[in-house]
PDB file of N, CA and C in Angstrom:
ATOM      1  N   MET X   1     137.721 -76.255  97.645  1.00  0.00           N
ATOM      2  CA  MET X   1     137.333 -77.197  96.706  1.00  0.00           C
ATOM      3  C   MET X   1     138.226 -78.304  97.078  1.00  0.00           C
ATOM      4  N   ASN X   2     137.454 -79.686  96.677  1.00  0.00           N
ATOM      5  CA  ASN X   2     137.592 -81.209  96.962  1.00  0.00           C
ATOM      6  C   ASN X   2     138.337 -81.830  95.927  1.00  0.00           C
ATOM      7  N   GLN X   3     139.784 -81.799  95.896  1.00  0.00           N
ATOM      8  CA  GLN X   3     140.604 -82.489  95.012  1.00  0.00           C
ATOM      9  C   GLN X   3     140.695 -83.902  95.132  1.00  0.00           C
ATOM     10  N   LYS X   4     140.365 -85.079  94.250  1.00  0.00           N
ATOM     11  CA  LYS X   4     140.586 -86.074  94.018  1.00  0.00           C
ATOM     12  C   LYS X   4     142.198 -86.420  94.127  1.00  0.00           C
ATOM     13  N   GLN X   5     142.552 -86.773  95.375  1.00  0.00           N
ATOM     14  CA  GLN X   5     144.383 -87.606  95.725  1.00  0.00           C
ATOM     15  C   GLN X   5     144.467 -88.516  94.837  1.00  0.00           C
ATOM     16  N   LYS X   6     145.424 -87.980  94.279  1.00  0.00           N
ATOM     17  CA  LYS X   6     146.409 -89.319  93.372  1.00  0.00           C
ATOM     18  C   LYS X   6     146.960 -90.453  93.764  1.00  0.00           C
ATOM     19  N   ASN X   7     146.574 -91.531  93.372  1.00  0.00           N
ATOM     20  CA  ASN X   7     147.103 -92.692  93.882  1.00  0.00           C
ATOM     21  C   ASN X   7     148.528 -93.150  93.915  1.00  0.00           C
ATOM     22  N   PRO X   8     149.060 -92.824  94.729  1.00  0.00           N
ATOM     23  CA  PRO X   8     150.404 -93.185  94.985  1.00  0.00           C
ATOM     24  C   PRO X   8     151.609 -94.157  94.500  1.00  0.00           C
ATOM     25  N   TYR X   9     150.306 -95.345  94.539  1.00  0.00           N
ATOM     26  CA  TYR X   9     150.845 -96.789  94.121  1.00  0.00           C
ATOM     27  C   TYR X   9     151.075 -96.414  92.435  1.00  0.00           C
ATOM     28  N   ARG X  10     150.224 -95.418  92.037  1.00  0.00           N
ATOM     29  CA  ARG X  10     150.399 -96.209  90.177  1.00  0.00           C
ATOM     30  C   ARG X  10     151.387 -96.140  89.621  1.00  0.00           C
ATOM     31  N   ALA X  11     152.578 -95.479  90.064  1.00  0.00           N
ATOM     32  CA  ALA X  11     153.534 -95.438  89.541  1.00  0.00           C
ATOM     33  C   ALA X  11     154.564 -97.441  89.391  1.00  0.00           C
ATOM     34  N   LEU X  12     153.475 -97.769  90.284  1.00  0.00           N
ATOM     35  CA  LEU X  12     153.776 -99.301  90.343  1.00  0.00           C
ATOM     36  C   LEU X  12     153.250-100.218  88.829  1.00  0.00           C
ATOM     37  N   LEU X  13     152.308 -99.363  88.499  1.00  0.00           N
ATOM     38  CA  LEU X  13     151.770-100.533  86.856  1.00  0.00           C
ATOM     39  C   LEU X  13     153.210-100.249  86.038  1.00  0.00           C
ATOM     40  N   ALA X  14     153.603 -99.955  86.589  1.00  0.00           N
ATOM     41  CA  ALA X  14     155.136-100.303  85.189  1.00  0.00           C
ATOM     42  C   ALA X  14     155.100-101.281  85.079  1.00  0.00           C
ATOM     43  N   ILE X  15     155.617-101.909  86.637  1.00  0.00           N
ATOM     44  CA  ILE X  15     156.434-103.211  86.582  1.00  0.00           C
ATOM     45  C   ILE X  15     155.162-104.261  86.050  1.00  0.00           C
ATOM     46  N   PRO X  16     154.375-104.504  85.942  1.00  0.00           N
ATOM     47  CA  PRO X  16     153.198-105.720  84.863  1.00  0.00           C
ATOM     48  C   PRO X  16     153.485-105.185  83.702  1.00  0.00           C
ATOM     49  N   ILE X  17     153.342-103.700  83.437  1.00  0.00           N
ATOM     50  CA  ILE X  17     153.567-103.905  81.798  1.00  0.00           C
ATOM     51  C   ILE X  17     154.549-104.037  81.219  1.00  0.00           C
ATOM     52  N   THR X  18     155.994-104.176  81.660  1.00  0.00           N
ATOM     53  CA  THR X  18     157.014-104.219  81.806  1.00  0.00           C
ATOM     54  C   THR X  18     156.978-105.579  81.617  1.00  0.00           C
ATOM     55  N   ILE X  19     156.285-106.066  82.038  1.00  0.00           N
ATOM     56  CA  ILE X  19     156.303-107.786  82.193  1.00  0.00           C
ATOM     57  C   ILE X  19     155.698-108.449  81.132  1.00  0.00           C
ATOM     58  N   VAL X  20     154.386-107.958  80.796  1.00  0.00           N
ATOM     59  CA  VAL X  20     153.532-107.971  79.046  1.00  0.00           C
ATOM     60  C   VAL X  20     154.427-107.818  78.466  1.00  0.00           C
ATOM     61  N   LEU X  21     155.111-106.699  78.274  1.00  0.00           N
ATOM     62  CA  LEU X  21     156.168-105.851  76.906  1.00  0.00           C
ATOM     63  C   LEU X  21     156.932-106.913  76.843  1.00  0.00           C
ATOM     64  N   ASN X  22     157.920-107.561  77.814  1.00  0.00           N
ATOM     65  CA  ASN X  22     158.757-108.339  77.497  1.00  0.00           C
ATOM     66  C   ASN X  22     158.008-109.256  76.719  1.00  0.00           C
ATOM     67  N   PHE X  23     157.205-109.643  77.585  1.00  0.00           N
ATOM     68  CA  PHE X  23     156.591-111.372  76.386  1.00  0.00           C
ATOM     69  C   PHE X  23     156.530-110.930  75.324  1.00  0.00           C
ATOM     70  N   ILE X  24     155.289-110.008  75.309  1.00  0.00           N
ATOM     71  CA  ILE X  24     155.582-109.395  73.272  1.00  0.00           C
ATOM     72  C   ILE X  24     156.593-109.259  72.707  1.00  0.00           C
ATOM     73  N   LEU X  25     157.617-108.880  73.316  1.00  0.00           N
ATOM     74  CA  LEU X  25     158.752-108.404  72.506  1.00  0.00           C
ATOM     75  C   LEU X  25     159.752-109.722  71.932  1.00  0.00           C
ATOM     76  N   PHE X  26     159.728-110.686  73.556  1.00  0.00           N
ATOM     77  CA  PHE X  26     160.873-111.400  72.912  1.00  0.00           C
ATOM     78  C   PHE X  26     160.526-112.429  71.720  1.00  0.00           C
ATOM     79  N   TRP X  27     158.721-113.037  72.080  1.00  0.00           N
ATOM     80  CA  TRP X  27     157.923-113.571  70.679  1.00  0.00           C
ATOM     81  C   TRP X  27     158.104-113.095  69.734  1.00  0.00           C
ATOM     82  N   LEU X  28     158.135-111.921  69.875  1.00  0.00           N
ATOM     83  CA  LEU X  28     158.016-111.545  68.278  1.00  0.00           C
ATOM     84  C   LEU X  28     159.595-111.314  67.674  1.00  0.00           C
ATOM     85  N   ALA X  29     160.624-111.331  68.660  1.00  0.00           N
ATOM     86  CA  ALA X  29     161.649-111.069  68.045  1.00  0.00           C
ATOM     87  C   ALA X  29     162.756-112.375  67.483  1.00  0.00           C
ATOM     88  N   VAL X  30     161.905-113.594  68.259  1.00  0.00           N
ATOM     89  CA  VAL X  30     161.901-115.181  67.782  1.00  0.00           C
ATOM     90  C   VAL X  30     161.252-114.840  66.594  1.00  0.00           C
ATOM     91  N   TRP X  31     160.279-114.424  66.578  1.00  0.00           N
ATOM     92  CA  TRP X  31     159.205-114.598  65.189  1.00  0.00           C
ATOM     93  C   TRP X  31     160.270-113.800  63.949  1.00  0.00           C
ATOM     94  N   ILE X  32     160.738-112.447  64.554  1.00  0.00           N
ATOM     95  CA  ILE X  32     161.555-111.978  63.450  1.00  0.00           C
ATOM     96  C   ILE X  32     163.074-113.417  63.265  1.00  0.00           C
ATOM     97  N   ASP X  33     163.749-113.438  64.068  1.00  0.00           N
ATOM     98  CA  ASP X  33     164.825-114.302  64.185  1.00  0.00           C
ATOM     99  C   ASP X  33     164.395-115.568  62.870  1.00  0.00           C
ATOM    100  N   THR X  34     162.952-115.924  63.219  1.00  0.00           N
ATOM    101  CA  THR X  34     162.945-117.483  62.299  1.00  0.00           C
ATOM    102  C   THR X  34     162.436-116.965  60.919  1.00  0.00           C
ATOM    103  N   LYS X  35     162.337-115.400  60.700  1.00  0.00           N
ATOM    104  CA  LYS X  35     161.813-115.396  59.289  1.00  0.00           C
ATOM    105  C   LYS X  35     163.248-114.802  58.339  1.00  0.00           C
ATOM    106  N   VAL X  36     164.508-114.314  59.449  1.00  0.00           N
ATOM    107  CA  VAL X  36     165.605-114.155  58.670  1.00  0.00           C
ATOM    108  C   VAL X  36     166.715-114.882  58.510  1.00  0.00           C
ATOM    109  N   ILE X  37     166.647-115.835  59.230  1.00  0.00           N
ATOM    110  CA  ILE X  37     167.867-116.944  59.335  1.00  0.00           C
ATOM    111  C   ILE X  37     167.186-117.021  58.163  1.00  0.00           C
ATOM    112  N   PRO X  38     168.333-117.731  57.088  1.00  0.00           N
ATOM    113  CA  PRO X  38     168.104-118.155  55.811  1.00  0.00           C
ATOM    114  C   PRO X  38     168.050-119.897  55.964  1.00  0.00           C
ATOM    115  N   ASP X  39     168.128-120.451  54.356  1.00  0.00           N
ATOM    116  CA  ASP X  39     167.749-121.870  54.288  1.00  0.00           C
ATOM    117  C   ASP X  39     168.760-122.639  55.277  1.00  0.00           C
ATOM    118  N   PRO X  40     168.304-123.689  56.098  1.00  0.00           N
ATOM    119  CA  PRO X  40     169.110-124.610  57.292  1.00  0.00           C
ATOM    120  C   PRO X  40     170.172-125.004  56.504  1.00  0.00           C
ATOM    121  N   GLU X  41     169.793-125.138  55.251  1.00  0.00           N
ATOM    122  CA  GLU X  41     171.058-125.904  54.688  1.00  0.00           C
ATOM    123  C   GLU X  41     171.990-125.229  54.201  1.00  0.00           C
ATOM    124  N   ALA X  42     172.222-124.086  53.919  1.00  0.00           N
ATOM    125  CA  ALA X  42     172.779-122.756  53.750  1.00  0.00           C
ATOM    126  C   ALA X  42     174.593-122.781  54.951  1.00  0.00           C
ATOM    127  N   LEU X  43     175.111-122.804  54.386  1.00  0.00           N
ATOM    128  CA  LEU X  43     176.657-122.702  54.474  1.00  0.00           C
ATOM    129  C   LEU X  43     176.847-121.221  55.632  1.00  0.00           C
ATOM    130  N   GLY X  44     177.314-121.544  57.144  1.00  0.00           N
ATOM    131  CA  GLY X  44     177.202-120.485  58.027  1.00  0.00           C
ATOM    132  C   GLY X  44     176.438-120.957  59.190  1.00  0.00           C
ATOM    133  N   HIS X  45     177.030-119.979  60.082  1.00  0.00           N
ATOM    134  CA  HIS X  45     175.964-120.601  61.621  1.00  0.00           C
ATOM    135  C   HIS X  45     175.169-119.081  61.786  1.00  0.00           C
ATOM    136  N   PRO X  46     173.855-119.100  61.779  1.00  0.00           N
ATOM    137  CA  PRO X  46     172.359-118.064  61.958  1.00  0.00           C
ATOM    138  C   PRO X  46     172.932-117.844  62.956  1.00  0.00           C
ATOM    139  N   VAL X  47     172.706-116.152  63.429  1.00  0.00           N
ATOM    140  CA  VAL X  47     173.142-116.177  64.822  1.00  0.00           C
ATOM    141  C   VAL X  47     171.552-115.449  64.896  1.00  0.00           C
ATOM    142  N   PRO X  48     170.889-115.575  66.057  1.00  0.00           N
ATOM    143  CA  PRO X  48     169.671-114.681  66.243  1.00  0.00           C
ATOM    144  C   PRO X  48     169.696-113.523  67.062  1.00  0.00           C
ATOM    145  N   VAL X  49     169.688-112.913  66.285  1.00  0.00           N
ATOM    146  CA  VAL X  49     170.654-111.622  67.097  1.00  0.00           C
ATOM    147  C   VAL X  49     169.691-110.521  67.564  1.00  0.00           C
ATOM    148  N   PHE X  50     167.642-110.822  67.105  1.00  0.00           N
ATOM    149  CA  PHE X  50     167.086-109.971  68.260  1.00  0.00           C
ATOM    150  C   PHE X  50     167.102-110.740  69.234  1.00  0.00           C
ATOM    151  N   THR X  51     166.740-112.256  69.089  1.00  0.00           N
ATOM    152  CA  THR X  51     166.756-112.951  71.044  1.00  0.00           C
ATOM    153  C   THR X  51     167.444-112.863  71.341  1.00  0.00           C
ATOM    154  N   GLY X  52     168.590-112.530  70.924  1.00  0.00           N
ATOM    155  CA  GLY X  52     169.838-111.982  71.671  1.00  0.00           C
ATOM    156  C   GLY X  52     170.036-110.896  72.662  1.00  0.00           C
ATOM    157  N   PHE X  53     169.054-109.639  71.686  1.00  0.00           N
ATOM    158  CA  PHE X  53     169.227-108.337  72.048  1.00  0.00           C
ATOM    159  C   PHE X  53     167.715-108.728  73.692  1.00  0.00           C
ATOM    160  N   CYS X  54     167.240-109.313  73.339  1.00  0.00           N
ATOM    161  CA  CYS X  54     166.354-109.395  74.029  1.00  0.00           C
ATOM    162  C   CYS X  54     166.584-110.449  75.243  1.00  0.00           C
ATOM    163  N   ILE X  55     167.125-111.370  75.076  1.00  0.00           N
ATOM    164  CA  ILE X  55     168.015-112.302  76.585  1.00  0.00           C
ATOM    165  C   ILE X  55     168.540-111.064  77.623  1.00  0.00           C
ATOM    166  N   LEU X  56     169.335-110.625  76.917  1.00  0.00           N
ATOM    167  CA  LEU X  56     170.771-109.662  77.109  1.00  0.00           C
ATOM    168  C   LEU X  56     170.098-108.026  77.673  1.00  0.00           C
ATOM    169  N   GLY X  57     169.191-107.648  76.893  1.00  0.00           N
ATOM    170  CA  GLY X  57     169.065-105.987  77.040  1.00  0.00           C
ATOM    171  C   GLY X  57     167.982-106.061  78.111  1.00  0.00           C
ATOM    172  N   LEU X  58     166.588-106.572  77.762  1.00  0.00           N
ATOM    173  CA  LEU X  58     165.422-106.318  78.383  1.00  0.00           C
ATOM    174  C   LEU X  58     165.461-106.656  79.501  1.00  0.00           C
ATOM    175  N   PRO X  59     165.644-107.258  80.988  1.00  0.00           N
ATOM    176  CA  PRO X  59     166.458-107.565  81.808  1.00  0.00           C
ATOM    177  C   PRO X  59     166.759-106.396  82.285  1.00  0.00           C
ATOM    178  N   VAL X  60     167.600-105.451  81.316  1.00  0.00           N
ATOM    179  CA  VAL X  60     168.316-104.236  82.245  1.00  0.00           C
ATOM    180  C   VAL X  60     167.668-103.136  82.214  1.00  0.00           C
ATOM    181  N   ILE X  61     166.707-102.910  81.313  1.00  0.00           N
ATOM    182  CA  ILE X  61     165.816-101.878  80.733  1.00  0.00           C
ATOM    183  C   ILE X  61     164.893-102.029  81.910  1.00  0.00           C
ATOM    184  N   ASP X  62     164.534-103.753  82.094  1.00  0.00           N
ATOM    185  CA  ASP X  62     163.616-104.035  83.321  1.00  0.00           C
ATOM    186  C   ASP X  62     163.934-103.280  84.477  1.00  0.00           C
ATOM    187  N   LEU X  63     165.151-103.977  85.328  1.00  0.00           N
ATOM    188  CA  LEU X  63     165.941-103.077  86.443  1.00  0.00           C
ATOM    189  C   LEU X  63     165.804-101.779  86.569  1.00  0.00           C
ATOM    190  N   VAL X  64     166.126-100.757  85.639  1.00  0.00           N
ATOM    191  CA  VAL X  64     165.956 -99.608  85.612  1.00  0.00           C
ATOM    192  C   VAL X  64     164.398 -99.212  85.700  1.00  0.00           C
ATOM    193  N   ILE X  65     163.447 -99.822  84.842  1.00  0.00           N
ATOM    194  CA  ILE X  65     161.683 -99.297  84.946  1.00  0.00           C
ATOM    195  C   ILE X  65     161.441-100.139  86.502  1.00  0.00           C
ATOM    196  N   ALA X  66     161.997-100.369  86.745  1.00  0.00           N
ATOM    197  CA  ALA X  66     161.427-101.225  88.639  1.00  0.00           C
ATOM    198  C   ALA X  66     161.688-100.448  89.158  1.00  0.00           C
ATOM    199  N   MET X  67     163.775 -99.819  89.499  1.00  0.00           N
ATOM    200  CA  MET X  67     164.106 -98.959  90.210  1.00  0.00           C
ATOM    201  C   MET X  67     163.427 -97.680  90.599  1.00  0.00           C
ATOM    202  N   VAL X  68     163.280 -97.012  89.202  1.00  0.00           N
ATOM    203  CA  VAL X  68     162.551 -95.717  89.041  1.00  0.00           C
ATOM    204  C   VAL X  68     161.291 -95.741  89.881  1.00  0.00           C
ATOM    205  N   ALA X  69     160.377 -97.110  89.142  1.00  0.00           N
ATOM    206  CA  ALA X  69     158.982 -96.720  89.528  1.00  0.00           C
ATOM    207  C   ALA X  69     158.970 -97.092  91.552  1.00  0.00           C
ATOM    208  N   ILE X  70     159.665 -97.729  91.928  1.00  0.00           N
ATOM    209  CA  ILE X  70     159.712 -98.035  92.843  1.00  0.00           C
ATOM    210  C   ILE X  70     160.089 -96.359  94.040  1.00  0.00           C
ATOM    211  N   LEU X  71     161.351 -96.245  93.642  1.00  0.00           N
ATOM    212  CA  LEU X  71     161.419 -94.974  93.803  1.00  0.00           C
ATOM    213  C   LEU X  71     160.436 -93.894  93.638  1.00  0.00           C
ATOM    214  N   ILE X  72     160.035 -93.637  92.916  1.00  0.00           N
ATOM    215  CA  ILE X  72     158.824 -92.765  92.400  1.00  0.00           C
ATOM    216  C   ILE X  72     157.949 -93.239  93.391  1.00  0.00           C
ATOM    217  N   THR X  73     157.332 -94.259  93.728  1.00  0.00           N
ATOM    218  CA  THR X  73     156.371 -94.617  94.921  1.00  0.00           C
ATOM    219  C   THR X  73     156.968 -94.038  95.828  1.00  0.00           C
ATOM    220  N   ILE X  74     158.056 -94.704  96.469  1.00  0.00           N
ATOM    221  CA  ILE X  74     158.544 -94.326  97.710  1.00  0.00           C
ATOM    222  C   ILE X  74     158.473 -92.778  97.940  1.00  0.00           C
ATOM    223  N   ILE X  75     158.772 -91.731  96.857  1.00  0.00           N
ATOM    224  CA  ILE X  75     158.760 -90.314  97.234  1.00  0.00           C
ATOM    225  C   ILE X  75     157.427 -89.805  97.354  1.00  0.00           C
ATOM    226  N   ARG X  76     156.459 -90.974  96.893  1.00  0.00           N
ATOM    227  CA  ARG X  76     154.915 -90.116  96.790  1.00  0.00           C
ATOM    228  C   ARG X  76     154.134 -90.456  98.479  1.00  0.00           C
ATOM    229  N   VAL X  77     154.695 -91.846  98.789  1.00  0.00           N
ATOM    230  CA  VAL X  77     154.120 -91.721 100.153  1.00  0.00           C
ATOM    231  C   VAL X  77     154.687 -90.922 101.191  1.00  0.00           C
ATOM    232  N   THR X  78     156.147 -90.961 100.892  1.00  0.00           N
ATOM    233  CA  THR X  78     156.573 -90.316 102.439  1.00  0.00           C
ATOM    234  C   THR X  78     156.251 -88.618 102.208  1.00  0.00           C
ATOM    235  N   LYS X  79     156.037 -88.278 100.580  1.00  0.00           N
ATOM    236  CA  LYS X  79     155.306 -86.869 100.714  1.00  0.00           C
ATOM    237  C   LYS X  79     153.815 -86.668 101.453  1.00  0.00           C
ATOM    238  N   ILE X  80     153.227 -87.883 101.335  1.00  0.00           N
ATOM    239  CA  ILE X  80     152.034 -87.327 101.251  1.00  0.00           C
ATOM    240  C   ILE X  80     152.017 -87.926 102.607  1.00  0.00           C
ATOM    241  N   ASN X  81     152.856 -88.412 103.705  1.00  0.00           N
ATOM    242  CA  ASN X  81     152.712 -89.364 105.420  1.00  0.00           C
ATOM    243  C   ASN X  81     153.284 -88.031 105.494  1.00  0.00           C
ATOM    244  N   LEU X  82     154.088 -87.120 105.272  1.00  0.00           N
ATOM    245  CA  LEU X  82     154.620 -85.947 105.803  1.00  0.00           C
ATOM    246  C   LEU X  82     153.340 -84.858 105.877  1.00  0.00           C
ATOM    247  N   LYS X  83     152.830 -84.789 104.697  1.00  0.00           N
ATOM    248  CA  LYS X  83     151.564 -83.364 104.531  1.00  0.00           C
ATOM    249  C   LYS X  83     150.710 -83.838 105.389  1.00  0.00           C
ATOM    250  N   SER X  84     150.484 -85.242 106.319  1.00  0.00           N
ATOM    251  CA  SER X  84     149.407 -85.378 107.245  1.00  0.00           C
ATOM    252  C   SER X  84     149.522 -85.668 108.473  1.00  0.00           C
ATOM    253  N   ASP X  85     151.142 -85.693 108.759  1.00  0.00           N
ATOM    254  CA  ASP X  85     151.835 -85.205 110.438  1.00  0.00           C
ATOM    255  C   ASP X  85     151.018 -83.684 110.553  1.00  0.00           C
TER     256      ASP X  85
END
């Protein structure tokens, strides 16, 4: 049987997908914060919680996703190279 080889670099697609998702999530968080923040004339200081989470939390998630994708790619390429030897 002729089996089609899986592309070992397919895991790297997670990196551009997370970039697009970050862009969408950031602007969604900004939009939610503008809807949640009360009247500007009200007392107190409004805090953009969702935008702050995106600024602080998403880079950590992105770093983990990128490291896992690179690790998976390295493992797949090494496995293919070992089989061909």
